[in-house]
Coordinates of C-alpha atoms in Angstrom, one line a residue:
X22 CA 135.6 -72.0 82.6
X23 CA 138.0 -71.3 79.7
X24 CA 140.8 -68.9 80.9
X25 CA 142.1 -66.2 78.5
X26 CA 145.9 -66.0 78.2
X27 CA 147.7 -62.8 79.2
X28 CA 151.0 -62.1 77.4
X29 CA 153.8 -61.0 79.6
X30 CA 156.0 -58.3 78.1
X31 CA 159.1 -57.8 80.2
X32 CA 161.0 -54.5 79.8
X33 CA 163.5 -54.9 82.7
X34 CA 166.5 -54.6 80.1
X35 CA 164.9 -51.4 78.6
X36 CA 162.7 -49.4 81.0
X37 CA 164.2 -51.1 84.1
X38 CA 167.7 -50.1 83.0
X39 CA 166.5 -46.5 82.8
X40 CA 166.5 -46.3 86.6
X41 CA 169.3 -44.0 87.5
X42 CA 172.3 -46.1 88.5
X43 CA 170.8 -49.3 87.2
X44 CA 172.9 -49.8 84.1
X45 CA 173.9 -53.4 83.4
X46 CA 176.8 -54.8 81.6
X47 CA 176.6 -56.6 78.4
X48 CA 177.1 -60.0 80.0
X49 CA 174.5 -59.3 82.7
X50 CA 171.9 -58.4 80.0
X51 CA 172.5 -61.5 78.1
X52 CA 172.2 -63.6 81.3
X53 CA 169.0 -62.0 82.5
X54 CA 167.5 -62.3 78.9
X55 CA 168.4 -66.0 79.0
X56 CA 166.6 -66.5 82.4
X57 CA 163.5 -64.5 81.2
X58 CA 163.4 -66.6 78.0
X59 CA 163.8 -69.9 80.1
X60 CA 161.0 -69.0 82.5
X61 CA 158.4 -68.5 79.7
X62 CA 158.2 -64.6 79.3
X63 CA 156.3 -64.1 76.1
X64 CA 158.1 -60.8 74.9
X65 CA 161.4 -59.4 76.1
X66 CA 162.0 -55.7 75.3
X67 CA 165.8 -56.1 75.1
X68 CA 166.7 -52.5 74.9
X69 CA 166.7 -49.2 72.8
X70 CA 169.0 -50.0 69.9
X71 CA 169.4 -46.3 68.7
X72 CA 170.4 -45.2 72.3
X73 CA 174.1 -46.5 72.1
X74 CA 176.3 -49.0 70.3
X75 CA 176.2 -51.1 73.5
X76 CA 172.5 -51.2 73.5
X77 CA 172.4 -52.3 69.9
X78 CA 174.9 -55.0 70.5
X79 CA 172.9 -56.3 73.5
X80 CA 169.6 -56.5 71.6
X81 CA 171.2 -58.1 68.6
X82 CA 173.0 -60.7 70.7
X83 CA 169.8 -61.5 72.7
X84 CA 167.9 -61.8 69.4
X85 CA 170.5 -64.4 68.3
X86 CA 170.3 -66.5 71.4
X87 CA 166.5 -66.4 72.3
X88 CA 164.8 -69.8 72.1
X89 CA 161.2 -69.1 73.0
X90 CA 160.5 -65.4 73.6
X91 CA 159.8 -62.6 71.1
X92 CA 162.6 -60.2 71.1
X93 CA 161.6 -56.6 71.0
X94 CA 163.4 -53.3 70.5
X95 CA 162.2 -49.7 71.2
X96 CA 162.1 -47.0 68.6
X97 CA 161.0 -43.4 68.6
X98 CA 158.7 -42.2 65.8
X99 CA 161.4 -41.7 63.2
X100 CA 162.7 -43.8 60.4
X101 CA 166.3 -43.9 61.6
X102 CA 165.3 -45.3 65.1
X103 CA 163.0 -47.9 63.4
X104 CA 165.6 -49.0 60.9
X105 CA 168.2 -49.5 63.6
X106 CA 165.7 -51.4 65.8
X107 CA 164.8 -53.7 62.8
X108 CA 168.5 -54.4 62.2
X109 CA 169.0 -55.2 66.0
X110 CA 166.1 -57.7 66.2
X111 CA 166.7 -59.3 62.8
X112 CA 168.3 -62.6 64.1
X113 CA 165.4 -63.4 66.4
X114 CA 163.2 -66.3 65.5
X115 CA 160.4 -64.0 66.5
X116 CA 161.0 -60.2 66.5
X117 CA 159.0 -57.1 67.3
X118 CA 159.5 -53.3 66.7
X119 CA 157.9 -51.2 69.5
X120 CA 157.6 -47.6 68.3
X121 CA 156.1 -44.7 70.3
X122 CA 155.3 -41.0 70.4
X123 CA 153.9 -38.8 73.2
X124 CA 150.3 -37.8 72.4
X125 CA 149.1 -35.8 75.4
X126 CA 149.1 -32.0 75.1
X127 CA 152.2 -31.7 77.3
X128 CA 154.0 -34.2 75.0
X129 CA 152.9 -32.8 71.7
X130 CA 154.3 -29.6 72.8
X131 CA 157.8 -31.0 72.9
X132 CA 158.3 -31.6 69.2
X133 CA 155.9 -28.7 68.6
X134 CA 153.5 -30.7 66.4
X135 CA 149.9 -30.0 65.7
X136 CA 147.4 -32.8 66.2
X137 CA 147.3 -33.3 62.4
X138 CA 151.1 -33.3 62.0
X139 CA 151.4 -35.9 64.8
X140 CA 148.7 -38.1 63.2
X141 CA 150.6 -38.0 59.9
X142 CA 153.9 -38.9 61.6
X143 CA 152.2 -41.9 63.4
X144 CA 150.8 -43.1 60.1
X145 CA 154.2 -42.9 58.3
X146 CA 156.3 -44.5 61.1
X147 CA 154.1 -47.3 62.0
X148 CA 153.7 -48.1 58.2
X149 CA 157.5 -48.0 57.9
X150 CA 157.9 -50.3 60.9
X151 CA 155.3 -52.8 59.5
X152 CA 157.3 -52.8 56.1
X153 CA 160.4 -54.0 58.1
X154 CA 158.7 -56.4 60.6
X155 CA 155.3 -58.2 60.7
X156 CA 155.0 -57.7 64.5
X157 CA 154.7 -54.0 65.4
X158 CA 153.7 -52.5 68.7
X159 CA 152.7 -48.9 68.9
X160 CA 152.4 -46.7 72.1
X161 CA 150.9 -43.3 72.6
X162 CA 153.1 -42.1 75.5
X163 CA 151.1 -40.4 78.3
X164 CA 147.9 -42.0 76.9
X165 CA 146.0 -41.6 80.2
X166 CA 146.4 -37.8 79.9
X167 CA 145.6 -37.7 76.2
X168 CA 142.2 -36.2 75.1
X169 CA 139.7 -39.0 74.6
X170 CA 138.7 -38.1 70.9
X171 CA 142.4 -37.7 69.9
X172 CA 143.5 -40.9 71.6
X173 CA 140.8 -42.8 69.7
X174 CA 141.8 -41.1 66.5
X175 CA 145.6 -41.9 66.6
X176 CA 145.0 -45.5 67.8
X177 CA 142.7 -46.1 64.8
X178 CA 145.5 -44.6 62.5
X179 CA 148.1 -46.9 64.1
X180 CA 146.0 -50.0 63.6
X181 CA 145.3 -49.1 59.9
X182 CA 148.9 -48.5 59.4
X183 CA 149.7 -52.1 60.5
X184 CA 150.3 -52.2 64.3
X185 CA 149.4 -55.6 65.8
X186 CA 149.6 -54.5 69.5
X187 CA 148.4 -51.2 70.9
X188 CA 150.0 -50.5 74.3
X189 CA 148.2 -47.9 76.5
X190 CA 150.9 -46.4 78.8
X191 CA 150.2 -44.7 82.1
X192 CA 153.5 -43.0 81.7
X193 CA 153.4 -40.9 84.9
X194 CA 151.5 -43.2 87.2
X195 CA 148.5 -41.0 87.5
X196 CA 145.6 -43.4 86.8
X197 CA 143.5 -45.3 89.4
X198 CA 142.4 -48.9 88.8
X199 CA 138.7 -48.2 87.9
X200 CA 139.9 -45.6 85.4
X201 CA 142.4 -48.1 83.9
X202 CA 139.8 -50.8 83.4
X203 CA 137.3 -48.3 81.9
X204 CA 139.7 -46.7 79.5
X205 CA 140.7 -50.1 77.9
X206 CA 137.2 -51.2 77.7
X207 CA 136.0 -48.1 76.1
X208 CA 138.8 -48.1 73.6
X209 CA 138.1 -51.7 72.5
X210 CA 134.4 -50.8 72.2
X211 CA 135.0 -47.5 70.4
X212 CA 138.0 -47.7 68.0
X213 CA 137.4 -49.3 64.7
X214 CA 139.6 -52.5 64.2
X215 CA 140.3 -52.8 67.9
X216 CA 139.1 -56.5 67.8
X217 CA 141.9 -57.3 65.3
X218 CA 144.8 -56.2 67.7
X219 CA 146.0 -57.0 71.2
X220 CA 145.7 -54.2 73.8
X221 CA 148.4 -53.9 76.3
X222 CA 149.0 -51.9 79.5
X223 CA 152.2 -50.3 80.7
X224 CA 151.7 -48.8 84.2
X225 CA 154.1 -46.8 86.4
X226 CA 154.1 -46.9 90.1
X227 CA 154.3 -43.1 91.1
X228 CA 151.2 -43.5 93.3
X229 CA 151.8 -47.1 94.2
X230 CA 149.0 -48.5 91.9
X231 CA 151.0 -49.9 89.0
X232 CA 150.2 -53.6 89.7
X233 CA 146.5 -52.7 90.5
X234 CA 146.1 -50.6 87.3
X235 CA 147.7 -53.4 85.2
X236 CA 145.3 -56.1 86.5
X237 CA 142.3 -53.8 86.2
X238 CA 143.3 -53.1 82.6
X239 CA 143.4 -56.9 81.9
X240 CA 139.8 -57.0 83.5
X241 CA 138.9 -54.3 81.0
X242 CA 140.2 -56.3 78.0
X243 CA 143.9 -55.8 77.8
X244 CA 145.8 -59.2 77.0
X245 CA 149.3 -58.0 77.5
X246 CA 151.0 -56.7 80.5
X247 CA 154.2 -54.7 80.4
X248 CA 156.2 -55.2 83.6
X249 CA 159.7 -55.4 85.0
X250 CA 161.5 -57.7 87.4
X251 CA 161.3 -56.2 91.0
X252 CA 159.2 -53.4 89.5
X253 CA 162.5 -51.7 88.4
X254 CA 162.0 -48.6 86.2
X255 CA 161.8 -44.9 85.9
X256 CA 161.2 -43.0 89.1
X257 CA 159.1 -45.2 91.4
X258 CA 159.2 -48.0 88.9
X259 CA 156.8 -50.2 86.9
X260 CA 154.3 -53.0 87.4
X261 CA 156.2 -55.8 89.0
X262 CA 156.5 -59.0 87.0
X263 CA 156.3 -61.3 90.0
X264 CA 153.3 -59.5 91.3
X265 CA 151.1 -59.7 88.2
X266 CA 152.1 -63.3 87.6
X267 CA 151.3 -64.6 91.2
X268 CA 148.1 -62.5 91.3
X269 CA 146.9 -64.2 88.2
X270 CA 147.9 -67.5 89.6
X271 CA 146.4 -67.0 93.1
X272 CA 143.2 -65.1 92.3
X273 CA 142.1 -67.3 89.3
X274 CA 138.7 -67.3 90.9
X275 CA 137.9 -63.6 90.1
X276 CA 140.4 -63.1 87.2
X277 CA 140.0 -66.1 84.7
X278 CA 143.4 -65.5 83.0
X279 CA 146.7 -67.3 82.9
X280 CA 150.3 -66.8 81.8
X281 CA 152.9 -69.1 80.7
X282 CA 155.6 -67.8 83.1
X283 CA 157.1 -70.5 85.4
X284 CA 156.6 -69.0 88.8
X285 CA 159.1 -71.2 90.7
X286 CA 161.9 -69.2 88.9
X287 CA 160.6 -65.8 90.1
X288 CA 162.9 -65.6 93.2
X289 CA 166.1 -66.6 91.3
X290 CA 165.6 -63.8 88.6
X291 CA 164.5 -61.4 91.2
X292 CA 167.9 -61.9 93.0
X293 CA 169.9 -61.9 89.7
X294 CA 168.4 -58.6 88.6
X295 CA 168.9 -57.0 92.0
X296 CA 172.7 -58.0 91.9
X297 CA 173.1 -56.8 88.3
X298 CA 171.3 -53.5 88.7
X299 CA 172.6 -52.7 92.1
X300 CA 169.1 -52.1 93.5
X301 CA 168.3 -54.2 96.6
X302 CA 164.8 -55.6 96.9
X303 CA 163.0 -53.9 99.9
X304 CA 162.4 -56.3 102.7
X305 CA 158.5 -56.0 102.6
X306 CA 158.3 -56.2 98.7
X307 CA 155.6 -58.6 97.6
X308 CA 156.4 -62.0 96.5
X309 CA 160.2 -61.6 96.5
X310 CA 161.0 -59.5 99.4
X311 CA 162.9 -61.0 102.4
X312 CA 159.9 -60.8 104.6
X313 CA 157.3 -61.9 102.1
X314 CA 157.2 -65.4 103.7
X315 CA 158.5 -64.6 107.2
X316 CA 156.5 -64.4 110.4
X317 CA 157.7 -63.1 113.6
X318 CA 154.5 -62.5 115.6
X319 CA 153.9 -65.2 118.2
X320 CA 150.3 -65.6 117.0
X321 CA 151.2 -65.9 113.4
X322 CA 154.1 -68.4 114.2
X323 CA 151.8 -70.6 116.2
X324 CA 149.2 -70.5 113.4
X325 CA 151.9 -71.3 110.7
X326 CA 153.2 -74.2 112.8
X327 CA 149.6 -75.7 113.0
X328 CA 148.5 -74.9 109.4
X329 CA 150.5 -72.8 106.9
X330 CA 147.4 -71.7 105.1
X331 CA 146.3 -69.6 108.2
X332 CA 148.7 -66.8 107.2
X333 CA 150.1 -67.6 103.7
X334 CA 148.0 -67.4 100.6
X335 CA 150.6 -68.9 98.4
X336 CA 153.4 -71.5 99.0
X337 CA 157.0 -70.2 99.2
X338 CA 157.9 -73.2 96.9
X339 CA 155.8 -71.8 94.2
X340 CA 158.2 -68.8 93.8
X341 CA 161.4 -70.8 94.2
X342 CA 162.0 -70.5 98.0
X343 CA 162.8 -73.6 100.1
X344 CA 160.1 -72.8 102.7
X345 CA 158.7 -70.5 105.2
X346 CA 160.8 -68.5 107.6
X347 CA 159.9 -67.9 111.3
X348 CA 162.5 -65.4 112.5
X349 CA 162.7 -65.1 116.3
X350 CA 162.2 -61.7 117.8
X351 CA 160.6 -60.1 120.8
X352 CA 157.1 -61.0 119.4
X353 CA 157.8 -64.6 119.1
X354 CA 156.2 -67.2 121.3
X355 CA 157.1 -70.5 123.0
X356 CA 155.9 -72.6 120.0
X357 CA 158.3 -70.9 117.6
X358 CA 161.1 -71.2 120.1
X359 CA 160.5 -74.8 120.6
X360 CA 160.4 -75.3 116.8
X361 CA 163.6 -73.6 116.4
X362 CA 165.2 -75.6 119.2
X363 CA 164.0 -78.8 117.6
X364 CA 165.6 -77.7 114.2
X365 CA 168.8 -77.0 116.0
X366 CA 169.0 -80.5 117.5
X367 CA 167.8 -79.5 121.1
X368 CA 164.9 -81.0 122.8
X369 CA 163.7 -79.7 126.2
X370 CA 161.2 -80.4 128.9
X371 CA 158.5 -77.8 129.5
X372 CA 160.2 -76.4 132.7
X373 CA 163.6 -76.0 130.8
X374 CA 161.7 -74.3 127.9
X375 CA 160.1 -71.9 130.3
X376 CA 163.3 -70.9 131.9
X377 CA 165.0 -70.5 128.5
X378 CA 162.0 -68.5 127.1
X379 CA 162.5 -65.9 129.9
X380 CA 166.1 -65.4 129.0
X381 CA 165.2 -65.5 125.2
X382 CA 162.7 -62.6 125.7
X383 CA 165.2 -60.6 127.7
X384 CA 167.7 -61.0 124.7
X385 CA 165.0 -60.3 122.1
X386 CA 164.2 -56.9 123.9
X387 CA 167.8 -55.9 123.3
X388 CA 168.3 -57.2 119.7
X389 CA 166.2 -56.6 116.5
X390 CA 166.5 -60.3 115.5
X391 CA 167.7 -63.3 117.4
X392 CA 169.9 -65.7 115.3
X393 CA 170.5 -69.4 115.6
X394 CA 173.9 -68.8 117.2
X395 CA 172.1 -66.6 119.8
X396 CA 169.7 -69.5 120.7
X397 CA 172.6 -72.0 120.9
X398 CA 174.5 -69.6 123.1
X399 CA 171.5 -69.3 125.5
X400 CA 171.0 -73.1 125.6
X401 CA 174.8 -73.6 126.3
X402 CA 175.7 -70.7 128.4
X403 CA 175.5 -72.9 131.6
X404 CA 176.8 -76.1 129.9
X405 CA 180.0 -77.3 131.4
X406 CA 182.3 -78.3 128.6
X407 CA 185.3 -80.5 129.5
X408 CA 188.2 -79.9 127.3
X409 CA 188.7 -83.3 125.9
X410 CA 190.9 -81.8 123.2
X411 CA 193.4 -79.0 124.0
X412 CA 195.7 -77.1 121.8
X413 CA 199.4 -77.5 122.9
X414 CA 201.2 -76.0 119.9
X415 CA 200.7 -74.9 116.4
X416 CA 203.1 -73.8 113.6
X417 CA 201.8 -73.0 110.1
X418 CA 203.5 -72.3 106.8
X419 CA 201.6 -70.2 104.3
X420 CA 202.3 -67.8 101.4
X421 CA 202.2 -67.7 97.5
X422 CA 204.4 -70.9 97.4
X423 CA 202.6 -74.0 98.5
X424 CA 201.9 -76.4 100.1
X425 CA 200.4 -74.5 103.0
X426 CA 201.0 -76.8 106.1
X427 CA 200.1 -77.0 109.7
X428 CA 202.3 -78.7 112.5
X429 CA 199.9 -79.4 115.3
X430 CA 200.1 -81.0 118.7
X431 CA 196.9 -81.6 120.7
X432 CA 196.4 -83.0 124.1
X433 CA 193.6 -85.7 123.7
X434 CA 192.3 -87.2 126.8
X435 CA 195.5 -86.4 128.5
X436 CA 197.8 -87.8 125.9
X437 CA 199.8 -85.6 123.4
X438 CA 199.4 -86.3 119.7
X439 CA 201.2 -84.6 116.8
X440 CA 200.8 -84.4 113.1
X441 CA 201.7 -82.3 110.1
X442 CA 199.0 -81.7 107.5
X443 CA 198.5 -79.8 104.3
X444 CA 195.5 -77.6 103.1
X445 CA 194.2 -74.9 101.0
X446 CA 195.5 -72.1 103.2
X447 CA 196.7 -72.1 106.8
X448 CA 193.2 -72.5 108.5
X449 CA 192.2 -75.3 106.1
X450 CA 195.6 -77.1 106.9
X451 CA 195.0 -76.6 110.7
X452 CA 191.4 -77.9 110.5
X453 CA 192.7 -80.9 108.5
X454 CA 195.3 -81.7 111.1
X455 CA 192.8 -81.6 113.9
X456 CA 190.5 -84.0 112.0
X457 CA 193.4 -86.4 111.3
X458 CA 194.3 -86.5 114.9
X459 CA 190.7 -86.7 116.1
X460 CA 188.4 -88.1 113.3
X461 CA 184.7 -86.9 113.7
X462 CA 181.6 -86.5 111.7
X463 CA 181.1 -82.8 112.4
X464 CA 180.4 -80.9 109.1
X465 CA 181.5 -77.2 109.1
X466 CA 178.5 -75.0 108.7
X467 CA 180.0 -71.6 109.6
X468 CA 183.3 -70.1 109.8
X469 CA 183.4 -66.3 110.6
X470 CA 186.2 -64.0 111.6
X471 CA 185.7 -60.5 113.3
X472 CA 188.3 -58.1 114.2
X473 CA 187.6 -56.9 117.8
X474 CA 190.0 -53.8 117.5
X475 CA 191.6 -51.8 114.7
X476 CA 195.0 -52.1 113.2
X477 CA 197.2 -54.9 112.0
X478 CA 197.6 -56.1 115.6
X479 CA 193.8 -56.4 116.0
X480 CA 192.5 -59.3 118.1
X481 CA 190.3 -61.6 115.9
X482 CA 187.3 -63.4 117.2
X483 CA 186.6 -66.6 115.3
X484 CA 183.3 -68.4 115.4
X485 CA 182.8 -71.9 114.1
X486 CA 179.6 -74.0 113.9
X487 CA 179.7 -77.8 113.4
X488 CA 176.8 -80.1 112.6
X489 CA 176.7 -83.9 113.3
X490 CA 173.6 -86.1 112.8
X491 CA 171.3 -83.2 113.6
X492 CA 173.4 -82.0 116.6
X493 CA 174.8 -78.5 116.3
X494 CA 177.6 -77.1 118.3
X495 CA 179.4 -73.7 118.1
X496 CA 182.7 -72.7 119.3
X497 CA 184.4 -69.2 119.7
X498 CA 187.8 -68.1 120.5
X499 CA 189.9 -64.8 120.3
X500 CA 193.5 -64.2 119.7
X501 CA 195.7 -61.8 117.9
X502 CA 196.8 -64.7 115.7
X503 CA 193.8 -65.5 113.5
X504 CA 194.9 -69.1 112.9
X505 CA 195.4 -69.8 116.5
X506 CA 191.9 -68.4 117.3
X507 CA 190.5 -70.6 114.4
X508 CA 192.1 -73.7 115.9
X509 CA 190.8 -73.0 119.5
X510 CA 187.2 -72.2 118.1
X511 CA 187.2 -75.5 116.1
X512 CA 188.3 -77.4 119.1
X513 CA 185.8 -75.8 121.3
X514 CA 183.0 -76.8 118.9
X515 CA 184.2 -80.4 118.8
X516 CA 184.3 -80.5 122.6
X517 CA 180.7 -79.3 122.6
X518 CA 179.7 -81.9 120.1
X519 CA 181.2 -84.7 122.3
X520 CA 179.0 -83.4 125.2
X521 CA 176.0 -83.4 122.9
X522 CA 176.6 -87.0 122.0
X523 CA 176.8 -88.1 125.5
X524 CA 173.6 -86.2 126.6
X525 CA 171.5 -87.3 123.6
X526 CA 172.3 -91.0 123.8
X527 CA 174.5 -92.0 126.9
X528 CA 177.0 -94.6 126.0
X529 CA 176.1 -94.7 122.3
X530 CA 179.3 -92.7 121.2
X531 CA 181.6 -94.2 123.7
X532 CA 183.7 -95.8 121.0
X533 CA 184.0 -92.5 119.1
X534 CA 185.4 -90.7 122.1
X535 CA 187.7 -93.5 123.4
X536 CA 190.9 -91.5 123.1
X537 CA 193.2 -94.4 123.7
X538 CA 192.0 -95.9 120.4
X539 CA 192.7 -92.9 118.4

């Protein structure tokens, strides 16, 4: 079966930025446009050039830099807007003018135009745009609430005036999927010249049906979807780029269409747009939400461990994620707990796992999510750790004038050892000094500082996590001196690593912990 191509028209930088509070800087717009261009988006609506000097400069610069995408600017139905738009997109290898006017009774009342007067304006402005650019898109705003006969009439006028793409906006998100499909199908069958242009769909999400409406429009004959990254946009947002792209990819069996968008870059651009706009992605957002590939239920986790296809219809790698997440919580089962323990370098017999599982469930009832450090703490809470390394004294020099140094004395296997070491700050110098006295293969995975009390004399609790050949050990200590707390936490983690070495392979690491040879 031959698949029809669906063009992806991204309007994150125009409609998406119209979300209250989502304004992006010039550099952020350029970066996002570059990502969209690189991932294969067909058309980028880069902005509304007449809106501000900043918008004009952004569209103009994006047009200069684009390598693959068509760069589009938005213009109202007047000559000044259209000319400013044409000037902005001029440097693009492929440019497009998108001009629009509201055609429903409610929107016609705003400029107080009769049907005939509006029809004449559409003819004049689309003709003017086509004289300035070969690629012209026209939109009857609020098309889904426009009278059928009048909608057909103005679309025919726009096509005759030179529009190459006719976009049908569901401006207020009122349409249902069956209506969306039927509207596009009827327009293509009814309007003279419809076969010579591309029909597009632009759906808002006021009733939560934007993506469904867009895909239904494609089924009805539309071959361009207007969308935004993360569904960003006016009010409840727009059709989400990542949703339509992955829906076309996953359900090719019933929707024989394709896009050129590289899906493995979806997660990256989702995060970048979220940061630039200041709009966090909801956890349960399709495709790119934090929970989209996460499974907490014991039944789901067990199924995922046996065969990922049991509860995932797409691979996380397909959207740019490293893999599936199995967060531990009160709904998790033994299989997930064992898998987590294995990933943290802990193997347990069944009776040990059963005992740990009881304590894990008790903790999970008191916490929303159980983290790796919580699991390690449960495993090691009854573990006797001999202080092979003890802190005797520590003096640091820090400030604006370097070098930052640490003078350290440790008791190693009953013997005192001292050293002076430099580093990038007092904590780094301290850790370097410890490693010089006691060389080890532990890699620092986590360093966190929390103030237990308020004020400048607050007691700091420092957590350190080290990893060595698959073994993971955490250390924690508290002190009013943050550097001292850091040193003690680091030493505590090393002491635990030593215990792990001995337990995982008795005698194997004797040479490494022979303190007389250090």
